[in-house]
Amino acid sequence: MPKESSTHRPPVVLGIETSCDETGVALVDAERRVLAEALRDQLERHAPYGGVVPEIAARAHVEILDQLIERVMVEAGLGFADLAGIAATAGPGLIGGLLVGLTTGKAIAAAHRLPLLAINHLEGHALTARFVLGPGGGDGLAFPYLLLLVSGGHCQLLVVEGVGRYRRLGTTLDDALGEAFDKAAKMLRLGFPGGPAVERAARTGDPGRFALPRPMLGQPGCNFSFSGLKTALRQTIERQGPQALEPPTLDDLCASFQAAVAEVLLDRARHATELYQREYPGATALVVAGGVAANAHLRDSLATLADEQGLRLIVPPPALCTDNGVMIAWAGQERLALGLTDGFAAPARARWPLDPAAEPAPGAGIKA
Ligand code: KG4
Ligand code: ZN
């Protein structure tokens, strides 16, 4: 009689991510193995415009998505009939790109009679740490945990209470943090995306040379605001004239900007950790996700805070912090395990807050 274990194959989910400017596709099994993945960014197409152009992004997803899906299926040696479900980002994000990925996911699911998982992109980011560490027990990451999500489109502090259960503690009132880095870089002619360039220049700069404002510092709650800081930076650059674009002034401006950001982030995150510790007896971890989590200076500040508060600081590896298909496939696995599948009427949603009870933030960015 054949042994059962020799035929046992954990269920595999195909994940599709097209909410912004990355086309991401991955096959992930329920035991957290990535069987194959493909990721294509569109930086070259958007760079001349200094930001993501929605129509260009949607067209680029159309051009590449089918090829990437075919490639991962071939690489994993699987046919669609071998899959347990199709997970596609349904929002929030740029609507054209979302429609490309979600419609493709629906078509595959319908043709092969597979369950569809219409994934909230933010849930993908939120559950990535459980993909990295395991979903509980031992060193795994159990609910509830605190999440700081900081990227080009998102800037939120959330308690992840469970799959599909989120409590938003704070969000940005204007720009996302990555967006603030990108705008600072644009003013300083450092190119796009700006975060890495600002961090690099800041390394040799004097963070005390320019006294930039710290918006929201010391105020109650966990909301963010970066527009005042951006305006102050613009005025400072204008005052410095052409020197602002050359070291050492350029480096000092970047270091001063980054120091202001770090101080604000720390203040907001401190409020959130205090609330989390107070209201969740099982409080264990502060998770940081999103592209800005790559910033070593900000990570060091958050590590000190976590240490002070007796929390584990968890930062997934950079490739999983930025947008990718693995996080969508994994969120699909988590939802599939709970039977949280979606009908084919599931809409693409430009806005889709994780915590529907939270007040919408006035003037929040596209993905907030
Ligand atoms: O998560 P992500 O790849 O895409 C979005 O969903 O937005 O994040 C990209 C953002 C960009 O705004 C980029 O400037 C920022 O993350 N970023 C950084 C760093 N690396 C990337 N910001 C600050 N410091 C960095 N080292
Ligand atoms: Zn994202």
CSV table of C-alpha atoms and ligand atoms in Angstrom, one decimal:
chain,number,residue,atom,x,y,z
A,1,MET,CA,0.0,0.0,0.0
A,2,PRO,CA,1.5,3.4,-0.9
A,3,LYS,CA,2.4,5.5,2.1
A,4,GLU,CA,0.2,8.5,2.5
A,5,SER,CA,3.0,10.9,3.2
A,6,SER,CA,4.6,10.1,-0.2
A,7,THR,CA,1.6,11.4,-2.0
A,8,HIS,CA,0.8,14.2,0.4
A,9,ARG,CA,1.3,17.7,-1.3
A,10,PRO,CA,0.5,20.8,0.7
A,11,PRO,CA,-2.0,23.0,-1.2
A,12,VAL,CA,-0.5,25.6,-3.5
A,13,VAL,CA,-1.9,29.1,-4.1
A,14,LEU,CA,-1.1,31.3,-7.1
A,15,GLY,CA,-0.7,35.0,-6.0
A,16,ILE,CA,-1.0,37.9,-8.4
A,17,GLU,CA,0.0,41.5,-7.4
A,18,THR,CA,-0.7,44.4,-9.8
A,19,SER,CA,-1.8,47.3,-7.5
A,20,CYS,CA,0.9,49.7,-8.2
A,21,ASP,CA,4.1,49.6,-10.4
A,22,GLU,CA,5.2,46.0,-9.7
A,23,THR,CA,3.9,43.0,-11.5
A,24,GLY,CA,4.4,40.1,-9.0
A,25,VAL,CA,3.4,36.5,-9.4
A,26,ALA,CA,4.2,33.6,-7.0
A,27,LEU,CA,3.3,30.0,-6.2
A,28,VAL,CA,3.4,29.4,-2.4
A,29,ASP,CA,2.3,26.3,-0.6
A,30,ALA,CA,0.6,26.0,2.8
A,31,GLU,CA,3.9,25.1,4.4
A,32,ARG,CA,5.4,28.4,3.4
A,33,ARG,CA,7.5,27.2,0.5
A,34,VAL,CA,7.9,29.4,-2.5
A,35,LEU,CA,7.7,27.0,-5.4
A,36,ALA,CA,8.3,29.7,-8.0
A,37,GLU,CA,8.1,33.5,-8.2
A,38,ALA,CA,8.5,36.3,-10.7
A,39,LEU,CA,8.6,40.1,-10.2
A,40,ARG,CA,8.9,42.9,-12.7
A,41,ASP,CA,9.2,46.5,-11.8
A,42,GLN,CA,8.4,49.4,-14.1
A,43,LEU,CA,10.8,51.9,-12.8
A,44,GLU,CA,12.3,52.8,-16.2
A,45,ARG,CA,8.9,53.6,-17.6
A,46,HIS,CA,7.9,55.9,-14.7
A,47,ALA,CA,11.3,57.5,-13.9
A,48,PRO,CA,10.9,60.3,-16.6
A,49,TYR,CA,7.8,61.5,-14.8
A,50,GLY,CA,9.2,61.4,-11.2
A,51,GLY,CA,6.3,59.2,-10.0
A,52,VAL,CA,4.0,56.3,-11.0
A,53,VAL,CA,1.7,57.1,-14.0
A,54,PRO,CA,-1.4,55.0,-13.6
A,55,GLU,CA,-2.2,54.4,-17.3
A,56,ILE,CA,1.4,53.4,-18.0
A,57,ALA,CA,1.3,51.1,-15.1
A,58,ALA,CA,-1.9,49.4,-16.2
A,59,ARG,CA,-0.6,48.9,-19.7
A,60,ALA,CA,2.7,47.4,-18.4
A,61,HIS,CA,0.8,44.9,-16.3
A,62,VAL,CA,-1.2,43.8,-19.3
A,63,GLU,CA,1.9,43.3,-21.3
A,64,ILE,CA,3.7,41.1,-18.8
A,65,LEU,CA,1.3,39.4,-16.5
A,66,ASP,CA,0.4,36.4,-18.6
A,67,GLN,CA,4.1,35.6,-19.4
A,68,LEU,CA,5.0,35.8,-15.7
A,69,ILE,CA,2.2,33.4,-14.7
A,70,GLU,CA,3.2,31.0,-17.4
A,71,ARG,CA,6.8,31.2,-16.3
A,72,VAL,CA,6.1,30.3,-12.7
A,73,MET,CA,3.8,27.5,-13.6
A,74,VAL,CA,6.4,26.0,-15.9
A,75,GLU,CA,9.2,26.5,-13.3
A,76,ALA,CA,7.1,24.8,-10.6
A,77,GLY,CA,6.1,22.0,-13.0
A,78,LEU,CA,2.4,22.5,-12.1
A,79,GLY,CA,-0.8,22.9,-14.1
A,80,PHE,CA,-3.6,25.1,-13.0
A,81,ALA,CA,-5.6,22.0,-12.0
A,82,ASP,CA,-3.0,21.3,-9.4
A,83,LEU,CA,-3.7,24.5,-7.6
A,84,ALA,CA,-5.8,25.0,-4.5
A,85,GLY,CA,-6.8,28.6,-5.2
A,86,ILE,CA,-6.0,31.8,-7.0
A,87,ALA,CA,-5.3,34.9,-5.0
A,88,ALA,CA,-5.2,38.3,-6.7
A,89,THR,CA,-4.9,41.8,-5.2
A,90,ALA,CA,-8.3,43.5,-5.4
A,91,GLY,CA,-7.3,46.8,-3.8
A,92,PRO,CA,-6.4,49.3,-2.6
A,93,GLY,CA,-4.3,50.7,-5.4
A,94,LEU,CA,-4.4,52.0,-8.9
A,95,ILE,CA,-7.7,50.8,-10.5
A,96,GLY,CA,-6.3,50.0,-13.9
A,97,GLY,CA,-3.6,47.7,-12.6
A,98,LEU,CA,-6.0,46.1,-10.1
A,99,LEU,CA,-8.5,45.3,-12.9
A,100,VAL,CA,-5.7,43.6,-14.9
A,101,GLY,CA,-4.6,41.3,-12.1
A,102,LEU,CA,-8.0,40.6,-10.6
A,103,THR,CA,-9.7,39.8,-14.0
A,104,THR,CA,-6.8,37.5,-14.9
A,105,GLY,CA,-7.2,35.7,-11.5
A,106,LYS,CA,-10.9,35.4,-12.0
A,107,ALA,CA,-10.5,34.0,-15.4
A,108,ILE,CA,-8.1,31.3,-14.3
A,109,ALA,CA,-10.2,30.5,-11.2
A,110,ALA,CA,-13.4,30.2,-13.4
A,111,ALA,CA,-11.8,28.1,-16.1
A,112,HIS,CA,-10.4,25.6,-13.6
A,113,ARG,CA,-13.1,25.8,-11.0
A,114,LEU,CA,-10.8,27.0,-8.3
A,115,PRO,CA,-11.6,29.2,-5.3
A,116,LEU,CA,-10.9,32.9,-5.8
A,117,LEU,CA,-9.3,34.9,-3.1
A,118,ALA,CA,-9.7,38.7,-3.6
A,119,ILE,CA,-6.9,40.0,-1.4
A,120,ASN,CA,-6.5,43.4,0.3
A,121,HIS,CA,-3.0,44.5,-0.6
A,122,LEU,CA,-2.5,45.9,2.9
A,123,GLU,CA,-3.4,42.5,4.3
A,124,GLY,CA,-0.7,41.0,2.1
A,125,HIS,CA,1.8,43.3,3.8
A,126,ALA,CA,0.3,42.7,7.2
A,127,LEU,CA,0.6,38.9,7.1
A,128,THR,CA,4.0,38.7,5.5
A,129,ALA,CA,5.7,38.5,8.9
A,130,ARG,CA,3.7,35.3,9.6
A,131,PHE,CA,5.0,33.9,6.2
A,132,VAL,CA,8.5,34.6,7.3
A,133,LEU,CA,8.3,33.3,10.9
A,134,GLY,CA,5.5,30.8,10.8
A,135,PRO,CA,2.0,31.5,11.9
A,136,GLY,CA,2.3,30.7,15.6
A,137,GLY,CA,3.8,28.4,18.2
A,138,GLY,CA,7.6,28.4,19.1
A,139,ASP,CA,9.2,31.3,17.3
A,140,GLY,CA,6.2,31.9,15.0
A,141,LEU,CA,4.2,35.0,15.1
A,142,ALA,CA,0.8,34.7,16.7
A,143,PHE,CA,-2.0,37.4,16.8
A,144,PRO,CA,-2.3,40.1,18.0
A,145,TYR,CA,0.7,42.1,16.8
A,146,LEU,CA,1.4,45.7,16.1
A,147,LEU,CA,2.2,46.7,12.5
A,148,LEU,CA,3.8,49.8,11.2
A,149,LEU,CA,3.3,49.9,7.5
A,150,VAL,CA,5.4,52.5,5.7
A,151,SER,CA,5.8,52.6,2.0
A,152,GLY,CA,5.2,54.9,-1.0
A,153,GLY,CA,1.5,54.5,-0.7
A,154,HIS,CA,0.8,53.6,2.9
A,155,CYS,CA,1.6,55.0,6.3
A,156,GLN,CA,-0.4,53.3,9.1
A,157,LEU,CA,-0.1,51.8,12.5
A,158,LEU,CA,-2.5,48.8,13.0
A,159,VAL,CA,-3.1,46.1,15.4
A,160,VAL,CA,-3.3,42.8,13.5
A,161,GLU,CA,-5.9,41.0,15.6
A,162,GLY,CA,-6.4,38.1,13.2
A,163,VAL,CA,-6.9,37.3,9.5
A,164,GLY,CA,-9.4,39.9,8.2
A,165,ARG,CA,-9.4,41.6,11.7
A,166,TYR,CA,-7.5,44.9,11.9
A,167,ARG,CA,-7.7,47.9,14.2
A,168,ARG,CA,-6.2,51.1,12.8
A,169,LEU,CA,-4.5,53.2,15.5
A,170,GLY,CA,-3.1,55.8,13.2
A,171,THR,CA,-2.7,56.9,9.6
A,172,THR,CA,-1.3,59.8,7.6
A,173,LEU,CA,-3.3,63.0,7.2
A,174,ASP,CA,-1.5,63.8,4.0
A,175,ASP,CA,1.5,62.1,2.4
A,176,ALA,CA,2.7,58.5,3.0
A,177,LEU,CA,6.2,58.3,4.4
A,178,GLY,CA,7.8,56.9,1.3
A,179,GLU,CA,6.1,59.6,-0.7
A,180,ALA,CA,7.6,62.2,1.6
A,181,PHE,CA,11.1,60.7,0.9
A,182,ASP,CA,10.3,60.6,-2.8
A,183,LYS,CA,9.2,64.3,-2.8
A,184,ALA,CA,12.3,65.3,-0.8
A,185,ALA,CA,14.5,63.5,-3.3
A,186,LYS,CA,12.7,65.1,-6.2
A,187,MET,CA,13.4,68.6,-4.8
A,188,LEU,CA,17.0,67.7,-4.3
A,189,ARG,CA,17.2,66.2,-7.8
A,190,LEU,CA,18.1,62.8,-6.4
A,191,GLY,CA,15.9,60.7,-8.8
A,192,PHE,CA,13.1,58.3,-8.2
A,193,PRO,CA,12.5,56.3,-6.0
A,194,GLY,CA,14.0,58.7,-3.6
A,195,GLY,CA,14.2,56.9,-0.3
A,196,PRO,CA,17.4,55.0,-0.9
A,197,ALA,CA,19.2,58.1,-2.3
A,198,VAL,CA,18.1,60.3,0.6
A,199,GLU,CA,19.4,57.6,3.1
A,200,ARG,CA,22.7,57.3,1.2
A,201,ALA,CA,23.3,61.1,1.2
A,202,ALA,CA,22.2,61.4,4.9
A,203,ARG,CA,24.9,59.0,6.0
A,204,THR,CA,27.6,61.6,5.6
A,205,GLY,CA,25.4,64.6,6.5
A,206,ASP,CA,25.0,66.6,9.7
A,207,PRO,CA,21.4,66.0,11.1
A,208,GLY,CA,21.7,69.0,13.3
A,209,ARG,CA,22.5,71.6,10.6
A,210,PHE,CA,18.9,72.4,9.6
A,211,ALA,CA,16.1,72.7,12.2
A,212,LEU,CA,13.2,71.2,10.3
A,213,PRO,CA,9.8,70.9,11.9
A,214,ARG,CA,8.5,67.6,13.6
A,215,PRO,CA,4.8,67.5,12.6
A,216,MET,CA,2.5,65.9,15.2
A,217,LEU,CA,5.3,65.4,17.7
A,218,GLY,CA,4.0,65.3,21.2
A,219,GLN,CA,0.3,65.3,20.1
A,220,PRO,CA,-1.9,62.6,21.4
A,221,GLY,CA,-2.7,59.6,19.1
A,222,CYS,CA,-0.8,57.9,16.4
A,223,ASN,CA,-1.6,59.9,13.2
A,224,PHE,CA,1.1,61.2,10.9
A,225,SER,CA,1.5,64.3,8.8
A,226,PHE,CA,4.5,65.1,6.5
A,227,SER,CA,3.3,68.0,4.4
A,228,GLY,CA,4.6,70.7,6.8
A,229,LEU,CA,8.0,69.0,6.8
A,230,LYS,CA,8.0,68.9,3.0
A,231,THR,CA,7.2,72.6,2.8
A,232,ALA,CA,9.9,73.5,5.3
A,233,LEU,CA,12.4,71.5,3.4
A,234,ARG,CA,11.4,73.2,0.1
A,235,GLN,CA,11.9,76.7,1.8
A,236,THR,CA,15.2,75.7,3.2
A,237,ILE,CA,16.4,74.4,-0.2
A,238,GLU,CA,15.3,77.7,-1.8
A,239,ARG,CA,17.2,79.7,0.9
A,240,GLN,CA,20.4,77.7,0.2
A,241,GLY,CA,20.2,78.3,-3.5
A,242,PRO,CA,22.3,76.1,-5.9
A,243,GLN,CA,24.5,74.8,-3.0
A,244,ALA,CA,21.5,72.8,-1.8
A,245,LEU,CA,22.1,70.4,-4.7
A,246,GLU,CA,25.8,69.8,-3.9
A,247,PRO,CA,27.5,68.1,-0.9
A,248,PRO,CA,28.0,68.9,1.9
A,249,THR,CA,24.8,70.9,2.0
A,250,LEU,CA,22.9,68.3,0.1
A,251,ASP,CA,24.0,65.6,2.6
A,252,ASP,CA,23.1,67.9,5.6
A,253,LEU,CA,19.7,68.5,4.2
A,254,CYS,CA,19.0,64.8,3.8
A,255,ALA,CA,20.3,64.0,7.2
A,256,SER,CA,18.2,66.8,8.8
A,257,PHE,CA,15.1,65.6,6.9
A,258,GLN,CA,15.7,62.0,7.9
A,259,ALA,CA,16.3,63.0,11.6
A,260,ALA,CA,13.0,64.8,11.6
A,261,VAL,CA,11.2,61.8,10.1
A,262,ALA,CA,12.8,59.4,12.6
A,263,GLU,CA,11.8,61.5,15.6
A,264,VAL,CA,8.2,61.8,14.4
A,265,LEU,CA,8.0,58.1,13.6
A,266,LEU,CA,9.3,57.2,16.9
A,267,ASP,CA,6.9,59.4,18.8
A,268,ARG,CA,3.9,58.0,16.9
A,269,ALA,CA,5.1,54.4,17.2
A,270,ARG,CA,5.7,54.9,21.0
A,271,HIS,CA,2.1,56.0,21.4
A,272,ALA,CA,1.0,52.9,19.5
A,273,THR,CA,3.2,50.5,21.4
A,274,GLU,CA,1.8,51.9,24.7
A,275,LEU,CA,-1.8,51.4,23.6
A,276,TYR,CA,-1.0,48.0,22.3
A,277,GLN,CA,0.7,46.9,25.5
A,278,ARG,CA,-2.2,48.3,27.6
A,279,GLU,CA,-5.1,46.8,25.6
A,280,TYR,CA,-3.7,43.5,24.4
A,281,PRO,CA,-2.5,41.3,27.2
A,282,GLY,CA,-0.8,39.0,24.6
A,283,ALA,CA,1.3,41.8,23.2
A,284,THR,CA,4.5,40.5,21.8
A,285,ALA,CA,5.7,42.1,18.6
A,286,LEU,CA,6.2,45.2,16.6
A,287,VAL,CA,6.3,44.4,12.9
A,288,VAL,CA,7.6,46.9,10.3
A,289,ALA,CA,6.6,46.4,6.6
A,290,GLY,CA,6.7,48.4,3.4
A,291,GLY,CA,9.6,49.8,1.3
A,292,VAL,CA,10.6,52.4,3.9
A,293,ALA,CA,11.4,49.6,6.3
A,294,ALA,CA,14.7,49.3,4.3
A,295,ASN,CA,15.9,52.5,5.9
A,296,ALA,CA,18.6,51.5,8.4
A,297,HIS,CA,18.4,54.7,10.5
A,298,LEU,CA,14.6,54.3,11.0
A,299,ARG,CA,15.0,50.6,11.7
A,300,ASP,CA,17.6,51.3,14.4
A,301,SER,CA,15.3,53.9,16.1
A,302,LEU,CA,12.4,51.4,16.1
A,303,ALA,CA,14.7,48.7,17.5
A,304,THR,CA,15.5,50.9,20.5
A,305,LEU,CA,11.8,51.5,21.0
A,306,ALA,CA,10.9,47.8,20.8
A,307,ASP,CA,13.7,47.0,23.2
A,308,GLU,CA,12.5,49.6,25.7
A,309,GLN,CA,9.0,48.2,25.5
A,310,GLY,CA,10.0,44.6,25.7
A,311,LEU,CA,8.6,43.8,22.3
A,312,ARG,CA,10.2,41.7,19.5
A,313,LEU,CA,11.0,43.9,16.5
A,314,ILE,CA,10.3,42.0,13.3
A,315,VAL,CA,11.3,43.4,9.9
A,316,PRO,CA,10.8,41.0,7.0
A,317,PRO,CA,13.7,40.9,4.5
A,318,PRO,CA,13.6,43.9,2.0
A,319,ALA,CA,12.4,41.7,-0.9
A,320,LEU,CA,9.3,40.8,1.1
A,321,CYS,CA,8.7,44.3,2.5
A,322,THR,CA,8.3,45.8,-0.9
A,323,ASP,CA,5.4,44.8,-3.2
A,324,ASN,CA,5.6,41.2,-4.4
A,325,GLY,CA,3.5,38.2,-5.4
A,326,VAL,CA,4.6,36.0,-2.5
A,327,MET,CA,2.7,38.2,0.1
A,328,ILE,CA,-0.5,37.9,-1.9
A,329,ALA,CA,-0.2,34.1,-2.3
A,330,TRP,CA,0.5,33.8,1.4
A,331,ALA,CA,-2.5,36.0,2.3
A,332,GLY,CA,-4.5,33.7,0.0
A,333,GLN,CA,-3.3,30.7,1.9
A,334,GLU,CA,-4.3,32.2,5.3
A,335,ARG,CA,-7.7,33.1,4.0
A,336,LEU,CA,-8.2,29.8,2.2
A,337,ALA,CA,-7.4,27.9,5.4
A,338,LEU,CA,-10.3,29.8,7.1
A,339,GLY,CA,-12.7,29.3,4.2
A,340,LEU,CA,-12.7,33.0,3.4
A,341,THR,CA,-13.1,32.7,-0.4
A,342,ASP,CA,-14.7,35.3,-2.7
A,343,GLY,CA,-17.3,35.2,-5.4
A,344,PHE,CA,-16.6,36.3,-9.0
A,345,ALA,CA,-18.5,39.5,-8.3
A,346,ALA,CA,-15.6,40.7,-6.0
A,347,PRO,CA,-14.8,44.2,-7.2
A,348,ALA,CA,-11.5,46.0,-7.7
A,349,ARG,CA,-11.4,48.8,-5.2
A,350,ALA,CA,-9.2,51.8,-5.4
A,351,ARG,CA,-9.8,52.5,-1.7
A,352,TRP,CA,-10.2,49.6,0.8
A,353,PRO,CA,-9.4,50.3,4.4
A,354,LEU,CA,-8.3,47.3,6.5
A,355,ASP,CA,-10.3,48.7,9.4
A,356,PRO,CA,-13.7,49.7,8.1
A,357,ALA,CA,-14.6,51.2,11.5
A,358,ALA,CA,-11.7,53.7,11.3
A,359,GLU,CA,-12.5,57.3,10.2
A,360,PRO,CA,-11.2,58.0,6.7
A,361,ALA,CA,-8.2,60.3,7.0
A,362,PRO,CA,-8.8,63.7,5.3
A,363,GLY,CA,-6.7,64.0,2.2
A,364,ALA,CA,-5.0,60.7,2.6
A,365,GLY,CA,-2.9,59.2,-0.2
A,366,ILE,CA,-4.3,56.9,-2.8
A,367,LYS,CA,-3.7,53.7,-0.9
A,368,ALA,CA,-4.4,54.8,2.7
B,1,KG4,O1,6.6,49.1,-0.6
B,1,KG4,P1,7.1,49.8,-1.7
B,1,KG4,O2,8.1,49.1,-2.6
B,1,KG4,O3,6.0,50.3,-2.7
B,1,KG4,C1,4.8,50.8,-2.3
B,1,KG4,O4,3.8,50.1,-2.1
B,1,KG4,O5,4.8,52.1,-2.2
B,1,KG4,O6,7.8,51.2,-1.2
B,1,KG4,C2,8.5,52.1,-2.0
B,1,KG4,C3,8.8,53.3,-1.2
B,1,KG4,C4,9.3,54.5,-2.0
B,1,KG4,O7,8.6,55.6,-1.6
B,1,KG4,C5,10.8,54.5,-1.6
B,1,KG4,O8,11.3,55.8,-1.7
B,1,KG4,C6,10.7,54.0,-0.2
B,1,KG4,O9,9.7,53.0,-0.2
B,1,KG4,N1,12.0,53.5,0.3
B,1,KG4,C7,12.8,54.1,1.2
B,1,KG4,C8,14.0,53.4,1.3
B,1,KG4,N2,13.9,52.4,0.4
B,1,KG4,C9,12.7,52.5,-0.2
B,1,KG4,N3,12.5,55.2,2.0
B,1,KG4,C10,13.5,55.5,2.9
B,1,KG4,N4,14.7,54.9,3.0
B,1,KG4,C11,14.9,53.8,2.2
B,1,KG4,N5,16.1,53.2,2.4
B,2,ZN,ZN,2.5,47.9,-0.9
